[in-house]
Amino acid sequence: MPKPEEIAARVIRPERWEKICGVLARRLGSVRVVAENLHHPHNMSALLRSCEAFGVQHVHAVETVEDFTFSRRVTLGAHKWLTLERHDTFEACAAELHRLGFHLYAAMLDPTAVSLGELPVERPLALVFGNEKDGVSPGARTLCDGAYTIPMAGFSQSLNISVAAAISLYDVTRRARELRSDGGLLGEGEREALLAAWLTKSVRCGVKLRRLAGAGDPPDGR
């Protein structure tokens, strides 16, 4: 079975291949995002763009009430580089993340909330964002390991969900890379799998190339 770099040498410009490998080398596995019942497709789309821009690979969409629907015109292709996992309930999402060793912190005003800069990035961390109107649901809050807020100096004490996510991701991804001994990066096995998947998204006839490489058809929605 040909290796991704062997296929790339035939079908991708060297500078493009270098870009793909460079982005993959900085992809984070220790930070994830959970979106619970977001309502506006623009916010969902902006959230995906922020995740991709700051190197967060995994996004979990909880669709108890609202379907996670995004606009490709807003994501500008960012969504195709991400791993989007959908859950029917927050309980199922939290159980999966806890099984993987993640601690869940909800973005919300709460007497016990810590400041954004105090979030513990030395261990796997999942940021939870709730519905634009109702916020993180009470049931989800009980399954989270804590809550956090973004310090603000103005009269306004809340931000649009997509803005809050971007600010939060900038801070936690930067600190994860600096403070974790592994830089918070993806494991070697997942990097190799992503490299093969990304290769097919970088050239025409990508599915055919994927089959030639022995990787089979891509998952639905990828």
mmCIF file of N, CA and C in Angstrom, residues 25-162:
data_model
loop_
_atom_site.group_PDB
_atom_site.id
_atom_site.type_symbol
_atom_site.label_atom_id
_atom_site.label_comp_id
_atom_site.label_asym_id
_atom_site.label_seq_id
_atom_site.Cartn_x
_atom_site.Cartn_y
_atom_site.Cartn_z
ATOM 1 N N ALA A 25 1.348 18.925 12.076
ATOM 2 C CA ALA A 25 2.319 18.839 13.165
ATOM 3 C C ALA A 25 1.924 19.690 14.368
ATOM 4 N N ARG A 26 1.045 20.683 14.165
ATOM 5 C CA ARG A 26 0.623 21.560 15.252
ATOM 6 C C ARG A 26 -0.808 21.277 15.709
ATOM 7 N N ARG A 27 -1.413 20.233 15.173
ATOM 8 C CA ARG A 27 -2.792 19.916 15.529
ATOM 9 C C ARG A 27 -2.857 19.408 16.968
ATOM 10 N N LEU A 28 -3.849 19.931 17.719
ATOM 11 C CA LEU A 28 -3.981 19.586 19.132
ATOM 12 C C LEU A 28 -4.958 18.440 19.358
ATOM 13 N N GLY A 29 -4.598 17.586 20.303
ATOM 14 C CA GLY A 29 -5.493 16.522 20.721
ATOM 15 C C GLY A 29 -5.982 16.707 22.139
ATOM 16 N N SER A 30 -5.331 17.588 22.900
ATOM 17 C CA SER A 30 -5.652 17.748 24.321
ATOM 18 C C SER A 30 -6.738 18.786 24.577
ATOM 19 N N VAL A 31 -7.181 19.483 23.531
ATOM 20 C CA VAL A 31 -8.246 20.482 23.672
ATOM 21 C C VAL A 31 -9.360 20.128 22.682
ATOM 22 N N ARG A 32 -10.579 20.075 23.192
ATOM 23 C CA ARG A 32 -11.737 19.817 22.336
ATOM 24 C C ARG A 32 -12.826 20.839 22.647
ATOM 25 N N VAL A 33 -13.794 20.912 21.751
ATOM 26 C CA VAL A 33 -14.910 21.851 21.911
ATOM 27 C C VAL A 33 -16.220 21.078 21.853
ATOM 28 N N VAL A 34 -17.139 21.444 22.753
ATOM 29 C CA VAL A 34 -18.481 20.868 22.756
ATOM 30 C C VAL A 34 -19.481 21.998 22.521
ATOM 31 N N ALA A 35 -20.361 21.831 21.543
ATOM 32 C CA ALA A 35 -21.406 22.814 21.254
ATOM 33 C C ALA A 35 -22.747 22.171 21.545
ATOM 34 N N GLU A 36 -23.453 22.690 22.537
ATOM 35 C CA GLU A 36 -24.734 22.113 22.933
ATOM 36 C C GLU A 36 -25.894 22.916 22.344
ATOM 37 N N ASN A 37 -26.561 22.337 21.373
ATOM 38 C CA ASN A 37 -27.787 22.910 20.815
ATOM 39 C C ASN A 37 -27.645 24.358 20.353
ATOM 40 N N LEU A 38 -26.567 24.668 19.641
ATOM 41 C CA LEU A 38 -26.468 26.005 19.056
ATOM 42 C C LEU A 38 -27.595 26.184 18.036
ATOM 43 N N HIS A 39 -28.080 27.408 17.927
ATOM 44 C CA HIS A 39 -29.252 27.672 17.081
ATOM 45 C C HIS A 39 -28.891 28.305 15.744
ATOM 46 N N HIS A 40 -27.980 29.268 15.750
ATOM 47 C CA HIS A 40 -27.690 30.025 14.535
ATOM 48 C C HIS A 40 -26.571 29.368 13.726
ATOM 49 N N PRO A 41 -26.839 29.046 12.450
ATOM 50 C CA PRO A 41 -25.801 28.449 11.609
ATOM 51 C C PRO A 41 -24.546 29.314 11.508
ATOM 52 N N HIS A 42 -24.716 30.645 11.556
ATOM 53 C CA HIS A 42 -23.534 31.515 11.495
ATOM 54 C C HIS A 42 -22.617 31.257 12.691
ATOM 55 N N ASN A 43 -23.190 31.110 13.876
ATOM 56 C CA ASN A 43 -22.369 30.846 15.058
ATOM 57 C C ASN A 43 -21.695 29.484 14.973
ATOM 58 N N MET A 44 -22.415 28.498 14.467
ATOM 59 C CA MET A 44 -21.826 27.171 14.306
ATOM 60 C C MET A 44 -20.659 27.228 13.328
ATOM 61 N N SER A 45 -20.867 27.960 12.244
ATOM 62 C CA SER A 45 -19.829 28.070 11.222
ATOM 63 C C SER A 45 -18.603 28.804 11.754
ATOM 64 N N ALA A 46 -18.838 29.913 12.463
ATOM 65 C CA ALA A 46 -17.731 30.681 13.023
ATOM 66 C C ALA A 46 -16.978 29.869 14.062
ATOM 67 N N LEU A 47 -17.705 29.058 14.826
ATOM 68 C CA LEU A 47 -17.065 28.195 15.814
ATOM 69 C C LEU A 47 -16.120 27.212 15.141
ATOM 70 N N LEU A 48 -16.557 26.608 14.048
ATOM 71 C CA LEU A 48 -15.705 25.664 13.325
ATOM 72 C C LEU A 48 -14.466 26.361 12.766
ATOM 73 N N ARG A 49 -14.638 27.571 12.254
ATOM 74 C CA ARG A 49 -13.475 28.301 11.733
ATOM 75 C C ARG A 49 -12.466 28.593 12.827
ATOM 76 N N SER A 50 -12.946 28.950 14.006
ATOM 77 C CA SER A 50 -12.032 29.228 15.119
ATOM 78 C C SER A 50 -11.303 27.967 15.546
ATOM 79 N N CYS A 51 -12.019 26.859 15.619
ATOM 80 C CA CYS A 51 -11.374 25.598 16.000
ATOM 81 C C CYS A 51 -10.260 25.256 15.020
ATOM 82 N N GLU A 52 -10.550 25.358 13.730
ATOM 83 C CA GLU A 52 -9.538 25.032 12.730
ATOM 84 C C GLU A 52 -8.367 26.005 12.802
ATOM 85 N N ALA A 53 -8.663 27.278 12.970
ATOM 86 C CA ALA A 53 -7.603 28.289 12.989
ATOM 87 C C ALA A 53 -6.638 28.105 14.154
ATOM 88 N N PHE A 54 -7.149 27.671 15.311
ATOM 89 C CA PHE A 54 -6.297 27.504 16.484
ATOM 90 C C PHE A 54 -5.809 26.067 16.654
ATOM 91 N N GLY A 55 -6.091 25.215 15.668
ATOM 92 C CA GLY A 55 -5.517 23.879 15.674
ATOM 93 C C GLY A 55 -6.235 22.849 16.500
ATOM 94 N N VAL A 56 -7.511 23.078 16.816
ATOM 95 C CA VAL A 56 -8.299 22.095 17.563
ATOM 96 C C VAL A 56 -8.954 21.151 16.560
ATOM 97 N N GLN A 57 -8.693 19.855 16.684
ATOM 98 C CA GLN A 57 -9.163 18.905 15.686
ATOM 99 C C GLN A 57 -10.581 18.409 15.924
ATOM 100 N N HIS A 58 -10.950 18.185 17.186
ATOM 101 C CA HIS A 58 -12.224 17.532 17.494
ATOM 102 C C HIS A 58 -13.282 18.514 17.995
ATOM 103 N N VAL A 59 -14.446 18.482 17.350
ATOM 104 C CA VAL A 59 -15.595 19.266 17.769
ATOM 105 C C VAL A 59 -16.758 18.307 18.012
ATOM 106 N N HIS A 60 -17.400 18.447 19.173
ATOM 107 C CA HIS A 60 -18.528 17.590 19.530
ATOM 108 C C HIS A 60 -19.808 18.414 19.494
ATOM 109 N N ALA A 61 -20.771 17.986 18.703
ATOM 110 C CA ALA A 61 -22.054 18.684 18.587
ATOM 111 C C ALA A 61 -23.133 17.872 19.288
ATOM 112 N N VAL A 62 -23.746 18.469 20.305
ATOM 113 C CA VAL A 62 -24.869 17.839 21.003
ATOM 114 C C VAL A 62 -26.153 18.362 20.382
ATOM 115 N N GLU A 63 -26.969 17.462 19.853
ATOM 116 C CA GLU A 63 -28.145 17.851 19.082
ATOM 117 C C GLU A 63 -29.431 17.368 19.748
ATOM 118 N N THR A 64 -29.572 17.653 21.017
ATOM 119 C CA THR A 64 -30.782 17.257 21.746
ATOM 120 C C THR A 64 -32.012 17.980 21.221
ATOM 121 N N VAL A 65 -31.858 19.273 20.962
ATOM 122 C CA VAL A 65 -32.969 20.111 20.495
ATOM 123 C C VAL A 65 -32.703 20.669 19.108
ATOM 124 N N GLU A 66 -31.496 21.131 18.882
ATOM 125 C CA GLU A 66 -31.134 21.784 17.619
ATOM 126 C C GLU A 66 -30.123 20.948 16.844
ATOM 127 N N ASP A 67 -30.319 20.832 15.528
ATOM 128 C CA ASP A 67 -29.327 20.189 14.680
ATOM 129 C C ASP A 67 -28.149 21.138 14.466
ATOM 130 N N PHE A 68 -26.963 20.582 14.418
ATOM 131 C CA PHE A 68 -25.771 21.384 14.192
ATOM 132 C C PHE A 68 -25.621 21.592 12.684
ATOM 133 N N THR A 69 -26.052 22.755 12.217
ATOM 134 C CA THR A 69 -26.053 23.063 10.791
ATOM 135 C C THR A 69 -25.165 24.268 10.542
ATOM 136 N N PHE A 70 -24.207 24.121 9.662
ATOM 137 C CA PHE A 70 -23.290 25.234 9.403
ATOM 138 C C PHE A 70 -23.311 25.610 7.933
ATOM 139 N N SER A 71 -22.816 26.812 7.656
ATOM 140 C CA SER A 71 -22.779 27.336 6.294
ATOM 141 C C SER A 71 -21.368 27.228 5.738
ATOM 142 N N ARG A 72 -21.235 26.563 4.605
ATOM 143 C CA ARG A 72 -19.917 26.434 3.974
ATOM 144 C C ARG A 72 -19.394 27.771 3.472
ATOM 145 N N ARG A 73 -20.307 28.712 3.231
ATOM 146 C CA ARG A 73 -19.871 30.039 2.811
ATOM 147 C C ARG A 73 -19.193 30.790 3.950
ATOM 148 N N VAL A 74 -19.530 30.421 5.181
ATOM 149 C CA VAL A 74 -18.908 31.061 6.342
ATOM 150 C C VAL A 74 -17.656 30.307 6.782
ATOM 151 N N THR A 75 -17.710 28.984 6.750
ATOM 152 C CA THR A 75 -16.537 28.207 7.180
ATOM 153 C C THR A 75 -15.387 28.335 6.187
ATOM 154 N N LEU A 76 -15.723 28.649 4.921
ATOM 155 C CA LEU A 76 -14.705 28.785 3.867
ATOM 156 C C LEU A 76 -13.806 27.545 3.779
ATOM 157 N N GLY A 77 -14.427 26.384 3.968
ATOM 158 C CA GLY A 77 -13.680 25.137 3.838
ATOM 159 C C GLY A 77 -13.036 24.639 5.118
ATOM 160 N N ALA A 78 -13.090 25.435 6.178
ATOM 161 C CA ALA A 78 -12.431 25.034 7.423
ATOM 162 C C ALA A 78 -13.009 23.736 7.981
ATOM 163 N N HIS A 79 -14.304 23.517 7.757
ATOM 164 C CA HIS A 79 -14.962 22.349 8.339
ATOM 165 C C HIS A 79 -14.384 21.031 7.833
ATOM 166 N N LYS A 80 -13.879 21.013 6.604
ATOM 167 C CA LYS A 80 -13.444 19.735 6.027
ATOM 168 C C LYS A 80 -12.156 19.212 6.655
ATOM 169 N N TRP A 81 -11.463 20.052 7.415
ATOM 170 C CA TRP A 81 -10.221 19.601 8.061
ATOM 171 C C TRP A 81 -10.464 19.138 9.497
ATOM 172 N N LEU A 82 -11.711 19.233 9.957
ATOM 173 C CA LEU A 82 -12.035 18.920 11.348
ATOM 174 C C LEU A 82 -12.710 17.562 11.482
ATOM 175 N N THR A 83 -12.675 17.039 12.692
ATOM 176 C CA THR A 83 -13.405 15.825 13.029
ATOM 177 C C THR A 83 -14.626 16.235 13.838
ATOM 178 N N LEU A 84 -15.800 16.175 13.225
ATOM 179 C CA LEU A 84 -17.050 16.571 13.871
ATOM 180 C C LEU A 84 -17.781 15.328 14.341
ATOM 181 N N GLU A 85 -18.019 15.248 15.648
ATOM 182 C CA GLU A 85 -18.729 14.114 16.229
ATOM 183 C C GLU A 85 -20.073 14.601 16.766
ATOM 184 N N ARG A 86 -21.134 13.911 16.369
ATOM 185 C CA ARG A 86 -22.486 14.302 16.749
ATOM 186 C C ARG A 86 -23.026 13.373 17.831
ATOM 187 N N HIS A 87 -23.764 13.958 18.792
ATOM 188 C CA HIS A 87 -24.316 13.199 19.911
ATOM 189 C C HIS A 87 -25.791 13.554 20.086
ATOM 190 N N ASP A 88 -26.605 12.548 20.360
ATOM 191 C CA ASP A 88 -28.035 12.779 20.591
ATOM 192 C C ASP A 88 -28.307 13.374 21.966
ATOM 193 N N THR A 89 -27.421 13.123 22.916
ATOM 194 C CA THR A 89 -27.597 13.641 24.275
ATOM 195 C C THR A 89 -26.269 14.144 24.817
ATOM 196 N N PHE A 90 -26.355 15.076 25.763
ATOM 197 C CA PHE A 90 -25.129 15.547 26.392
ATOM 198 C C PHE A 90 -24.522 14.435 27.249
ATOM 199 N N GLU A 91 -25.369 13.600 27.816
ATOM 200 C CA GLU A 91 -24.880 12.491 28.634
ATOM 201 C C GLU A 91 -23.929 11.599 27.840
ATOM 202 N N ALA A 92 -24.308 11.286 26.591
ATOM 203 C CA ALA A 92 -23.458 10.443 25.755
ATOM 204 C C ALA A 92 -22.143 11.141 25.429
ATOM 205 N N CYS A 93 -22.223 12.429 25.148
ATOM 206 C CA CYS A 93 -21.015 13.211 24.843
ATOM 207 C C CYS A 93 -20.083 13.254 26.051
ATOM 208 N N ALA A 94 -20.634 13.584 27.219
ATOM 209 C CA ALA A 94 -19.819 13.683 28.429
ATOM 210 C C ALA A 94 -19.194 12.341 28.781
ATOM 211 N N ALA A 95 -19.950 11.257 28.611
ATOM 212 C CA ALA A 95 -19.426 9.931 28.933
ATOM 213 C C ALA A 95 -18.235 9.588 28.048
ATOM 214 N N GLU A 96 -18.335 9.913 26.761
ATOM 215 C CA GLU A 96 -17.228 9.637 25.851
ATOM 216 C C GLU A 96 -15.990 10.440 26.213
ATOM 217 N N LEU A 97 -16.194 11.726 26.475
ATOM 218 C CA LEU A 97 -15.056 12.578 26.799
ATOM 219 C C LEU A 97 -14.421 12.196 28.130
ATOM 220 N N HIS A 98 -15.230 11.883 29.114
ATOM 221 C CA HIS A 98 -14.673 11.453 30.395
ATOM 222 C C HIS A 98 -13.908 10.143 30.247
ATOM 223 N N ARG A 99 -14.412 9.262 29.413
ATOM 224 C CA ARG A 99 -13.714 7.989 29.175
ATOM 225 C C ARG A 99 -12.331 8.236 28.563
ATOM 226 N N LEU A 100 -12.226 9.277 27.755
ATOM 227 C CA LEU A 100 -10.952 9.618 27.125
ATOM 228 C C LEU A 100 -10.057 10.459 28.022
ATOM 229 N N GLY A 101 -10.539 10.755 29.239
ATOM 230 C CA GLY A 101 -9.722 11.499 30.186
ATOM 231 C C GLY A 101 -9.884 12.998 30.166
ATOM 232 N N PHE A 102 -10.913 13.505 29.473
ATOM 233 C CA PHE A 102 -11.116 14.948 29.383
ATOM 234 C C PHE A 102 -11.891 15.474 30.589
ATOM 235 N N HIS A 103 -11.556 16.698 30.989
ATOM 236 C CA HIS A 103 -12.327 17.426 31.976
ATOM 237 C C HIS A 103 -13.145 18.482 31.231
ATOM 238 N N LEU A 104 -14.431 18.557 31.537
ATOM 239 C CA LEU A 104 -15.346 19.457 30.831
ATOM 240 C C LEU A 104 -15.575 20.725 31.645
ATOM 241 N N TYR A 105 -15.382 21.866 31.001
ATOM 242 C CA TYR A 105 -15.634 23.156 31.635
ATOM 243 C C TYR A 105 -16.623 23.951 30.795
ATOM 244 N N ALA A 106 -17.720 24.351 31.431
ATOM 245 C CA ALA A 106 -18.772 25.084 30.738
ATOM 246 C C ALA A 106 -18.505 26.583 30.754
ATOM 247 N N ALA A 107 -18.701 27.226 29.625
ATOM 248 C CA ALA A 107 -18.577 28.683 29.543
ATOM 249 C C ALA A 107 -19.886 29.291 30.039
ATOM 250 N N MET A 108 -19.880 29.809 31.262
ATOM 251 C CA MET A 108 -21.120 30.331 31.841
ATOM 252 C C MET A 108 -20.831 31.093 33.129
ATOM 253 N N LEU A 109 -21.734 32.005 33.468
ATOM 254 C CA LEU A 109 -21.651 32.711 34.738
ATOM 255 C C LEU A 109 -22.095 31.751 35.845
ATOM 256 N N ASP A 110 -21.254 31.566 36.819
ATOM 257 C CA ASP A 110 -21.534 30.625 37.890
ATOM 258 C C ASP A 110 -20.693 31.035 39.100
ATOM 259 N N PRO A 111 -21.241 30.953 40.313
ATOM 260 C CA PRO A 111 -20.476 31.352 41.498
ATOM 261 C C PRO A 111 -19.165 30.594 41.660
ATOM 262 N N THR A 112 -19.113 29.377 41.122
ATOM 263 C CA THR A 112 -17.896 28.569 41.279
ATOM 264 C C THR A 112 -16.966 28.662 40.079
ATOM 265 N N ALA A 113 -17.335 29.483 39.093
ATOM 266 C CA ALA A 113 -16.554 29.546 37.857
ATOM 267 C C ALA A 113 -15.166 30.126 38.097
ATOM 268 N N VAL A 114 -14.194 29.575 37.378
ATOM 269 C CA VAL A 114 -12.831 30.099 37.412
ATOM 270 C C VAL A 114 -12.651 31.035 36.225
ATOM 271 N N SER A 115 -11.603 31.824 36.262
ATOM 272 C CA SER A 115 -11.288 32.700 35.140
ATOM 273 C C SER A 115 -10.702 31.872 33.994
ATOM 274 N N LEU A 116 -10.878 32.353 32.770
ATOM 275 C CA LEU A 116 -10.358 31.662 31.595
ATOM 276 C C LEU A 116 -8.892 31.286 31.761
ATOM 277 N N GLY A 117 -8.101 32.197 32.278
ATOM 278 C CA GLY A 117 -6.673 31.950 32.431
ATOM 279 C C GLY A 117 -6.333 30.917 33.483
ATOM 280 N N GLU A 118 -7.332 30.503 34.263
ATOM 281 C CA GLU A 118 -7.095 29.494 35.301
ATOM 282 C C GLU A 118 -7.510 28.087 34.874
ATOM 283 N N LEU A 119 -8.033 27.948 33.680
ATOM 284 C CA LEU A 119 -8.429 26.625 33.220
ATOM 285 C C LEU A 119 -7.202 25.706 33.177
ATOM 286 N N PRO A 120 -7.341 24.471 33.658
ATOM 287 C CA PRO A 120 -6.200 23.548 33.762
ATOM 288 C C PRO A 120 -5.864 22.892 32.422
ATOM 289 N N VAL A 121 -4.954 23.485 31.678
ATOM 290 C CA VAL A 121 -4.608 22.960 30.358
ATOM 291 C C VAL A 121 -3.594 21.827 30.416
ATOM 292 N N GLU A 122 -3.042 21.537 31.602
ATOM 293 C CA GLU A 122 -2.059 20.462 31.715
ATOM 294 C C GLU A 122 -2.705 19.100 31.534
ATOM 295 N N ARG A 123 -4.023 19.025 31.611
ATOM 296 C CA ARG A 123 -4.734 17.774 31.383
ATOM 297 C C ARG A 123 -5.727 17.991 30.250
ATOM 298 N N PRO A 124 -6.210 16.923 29.621
ATOM 299 C CA PRO A 124 -7.149 17.089 28.499
ATOM 300 C C PRO A 124 -8.361 17.928 28.900
ATOM 301 N N LEU A 125 -8.696 18.893 28.061
ATOM 302 C CA LEU A 125 -9.705 19.887 28.409
ATOM 303 C C LEU A 125 -10.724 20.034 27.287
ATOM 304 N N ALA A 126 -12.008 20.009 27.643
ATOM 305 C CA ALA A 126 -13.086 20.234 26.680
ATOM 306 C C ALA A 126 -13.877 21.458 27.112
ATOM 307 N N LEU A 127 -13.982 22.429 26.224
ATOM 308 C CA LEU A 127 -14.744 23.642 26.493
ATOM 309 C C LEU A 127 -16.176 23.446 26.006
ATOM 310 N N VAL A 128 -17.145 23.744 26.867
ATOM 311 C CA VAL A 128 -18.554 23.507 26.557
ATOM 312 C C VAL A 128 -19.267 24.840 26.351
ATOM 313 N N PHE A 129 -19.890 25.002 25.182
ATOM 314 C CA PHE A 129 -20.637 26.209 24.866
ATOM 315 C C PHE A 129 -22.101 25.842 24.653
ATOM 316 N N GLY A 130 -22.991 26.626 25.264
ATOM 317 C CA GLY A 130 -24.409 26.319 25.211
ATOM 318 C C GLY A 130 -25.176 27.133 24.199
ATOM 319 N N ASN A 131 -26.469 26.935 24.195
ATOM 320 C CA ASN A 131 -27.388 27.627 23.304
ATOM 321 C C ASN A 131 -27.299 29.143 23.487
ATOM 322 N N GLU A 132 -27.457 29.887 22.371
ATOM 323 C CA GLU A 132 -27.311 31.343 22.410
ATOM 324 C C GLU A 132 -28.282 32.010 23.383
ATOM 325 N N LYS A 133 -29.469 31.478 23.532
ATOM 326 C CA LYS A 133 -30.466 32.095 24.403
ATOM 327 C C LYS A 133 -30.411 31.545 25.829
ATOM 328 N N ASP A 134 -30.357 30.245 25.951
ATOM 329 C CA ASP A 134 -30.473 29.609 27.267
ATOM 330 C C ASP A 134 -29.145 29.209 27.888
ATOM 331 N N GLY A 135 -28.069 29.258 27.121
ATOM 332 C CA GLY A 135 -26.772 28.876 27.655
ATOM 333 C C GLY A 135 -26.644 27.368 27.826
ATOM 334 N N VAL A 136 -25.664 26.965 28.619
ATOM 335 C CA VAL A 136 -25.467 25.544 28.912
ATOM 336 C C VAL A 136 -26.650 25.048 29.740
ATOM 337 N N SER A 137 -27.233 23.944 29.343
ATOM 338 C CA SER A 137 -28.412 23.441 30.039
ATOM 339 C C SER A 137 -28.067 22.979 31.448
ATOM 340 N N PRO A 138 -29.034 23.044 32.382
ATOM 341 C CA PRO A 138 -28.786 22.585 33.759
ATOM 342 C C PRO A 138 -28.287 21.145 33.815
ATOM 343 N N GLY A 139 -28.855 20.283 32.971
ATOM 344 C CA GLY A 139 -28.417 18.898 32.970
ATOM 345 C C GLY A 139 -26.975 18.752 32.539
ATOM 346 N N ALA A 140 -26.574 19.516 31.530
ATOM 347 C CA ALA A 140 -25.186 19.470 31.075
ATOM 348 C C ALA A 140 -24.255 20.033 32.141
ATOM 349 N N ARG A 141 -24.698 21.088 32.802
ATOM 350 C CA ARG A 141 -23.846 21.699 33.840
ATOM 351 C C ARG A 141 -23.503 20.693 34.931
ATOM 352 N N THR A 142 -24.449 19.835 35.303
ATOM 353 C CA THR A 142 -24.176 18.862 36.364
ATOM 354 C C THR A 142 -23.159 17.815 35.934
ATOM 355 N N LEU A 143 -23.002 17.636 34.615
ATOM 356 C CA LEU A 143 -22.056 16.644 34.113
ATOM 357 C C LEU A 143 -20.682 17.232 33.812
ATOM 358 N N CYS A 144 -20.586 18.569 33.899
ATOM 359 C CA CYS A 144 -19.302 19.223 33.675
ATOM 360 C C CYS A 144 -18.473 19.198 34.961
ATOM 361 N N ASP A 145 -17.174 19.285 34.797
ATOM 362 C CA ASP A 145 -16.274 19.271 35.946
ATOM 363 C C ASP A 145 -16.059 20.661 36.537
ATOM 364 N N GLY A 146 -16.538 21.666 35.849
ATOM 365 C CA GLY A 146 -16.406 23.028 36.332
ATOM 366 C C GLY A 146 -16.965 24.003 35.326
ATOM 367 N N ALA A 147 -16.846 25.292 35.650
ATOM 368 C CA ALA A 147 -17.299 26.358 34.763
ATOM 369 C C ALA A 147 -16.221 27.431 34.708
ATOM 370 N N TYR A 148 -16.272 28.250 33.665
ATOM 371 C CA TYR A 148 -15.294 29.330 33.562
ATOM 372 C C TYR A 148 -15.947 30.552 32.935
ATOM 373 N N THR A 149 -15.341 31.692 33.165
ATOM 374 C CA THR A 149 -15.803 32.948 32.577
ATOM 375 C C THR A 149 -14.623 33.679 31.948
ATOM 376 N N ILE A 150 -14.938 34.580 31.040
ATOM 377 C CA ILE A 150 -13.927 35.432 30.415
ATOM 378 C C ILE A 150 -13.959 36.782 31.122
ATOM 379 N N PRO A 151 -12.877 37.201 31.746
ATOM 380 C CA PRO A 151 -12.877 38.490 32.449
ATOM 381 C C PRO A 151 -13.175 39.646 31.495
ATOM 382 N N MET A 152 -14.058 40.554 31.909
ATOM 383 C CA MET A 152 -14.424 41.700 31.083
ATOM 384 C C MET A 152 -14.412 42.967 31.919
ATOM 385 N N ALA A 153 -14.092 44.085 31.272
ATOM 386 C CA ALA A 153 -13.944 45.348 31.990
ATOM 387 C C ALA A 153 -15.023 46.357 31.649
ATOM 388 N N GLY A 154 -15.986 45.986 30.823
ATOM 389 C CA GLY A 154 -17.021 46.921 30.412
ATOM 390 C C GLY A 154 -18.343 46.679 31.122
ATOM 391 N N PHE A 155 -19.367 47.424 30.712
ATOM 392 C CA PHE A 155 -20.702 47.216 31.275
ATOM 393 C C PHE A 155 -21.264 45.863 30.834
ATOM 394 N N SER A 156 -20.954 45.482 29.608
ATOM 395 C CA SER A 156 -21.427 44.184 29.114
ATOM 396 C C SER A 156 -20.692 43.058 29.813
ATOM 397 N N GLN A 157 -21.422 42.051 30.193
ATOM 398 C CA GLN A 157 -20.834 40.904 30.879
ATOM 399 C C GLN A 157 -21.056 39.609 30.112
ATOM 400 N N SER A 158 -21.334 39.733 28.818
ATOM 401 C CA SER A 158 -21.502 38.544 27.993
ATOM 402 C C SER A 158 -21.029 38.850 26.578
ATOM 403 N N LEU A 159 -20.683 37.788 25.844
ATOM 404 C CA LEU A 159 -20.202 37.915 24.482
ATOM 405 C C LEU A 159 -20.980 36.971 23.576
ATOM 406 N N ASN A 160 -21.008 37.289 22.294
ATOM 407 C CA ASN A 160 -21.563 36.357 21.324
ATOM 408 C C ASN A 160 -20.805 35.040 21.432
ATOM 409 N N ILE A 161 -21.506 33.918 21.216
ATOM 410 C CA ILE A 161 -20.912 32.602 21.404
ATOM 411 C C ILE A 161 -19.671 32.400 20.544
ATOM 412 N N SER A 162 -19.707 32.868 19.305
ATOM 413 C CA SER A 162 -18.555 32.659 18.434
ATOM 414 C C SER A 162 -17.353 33.491 18.884
#
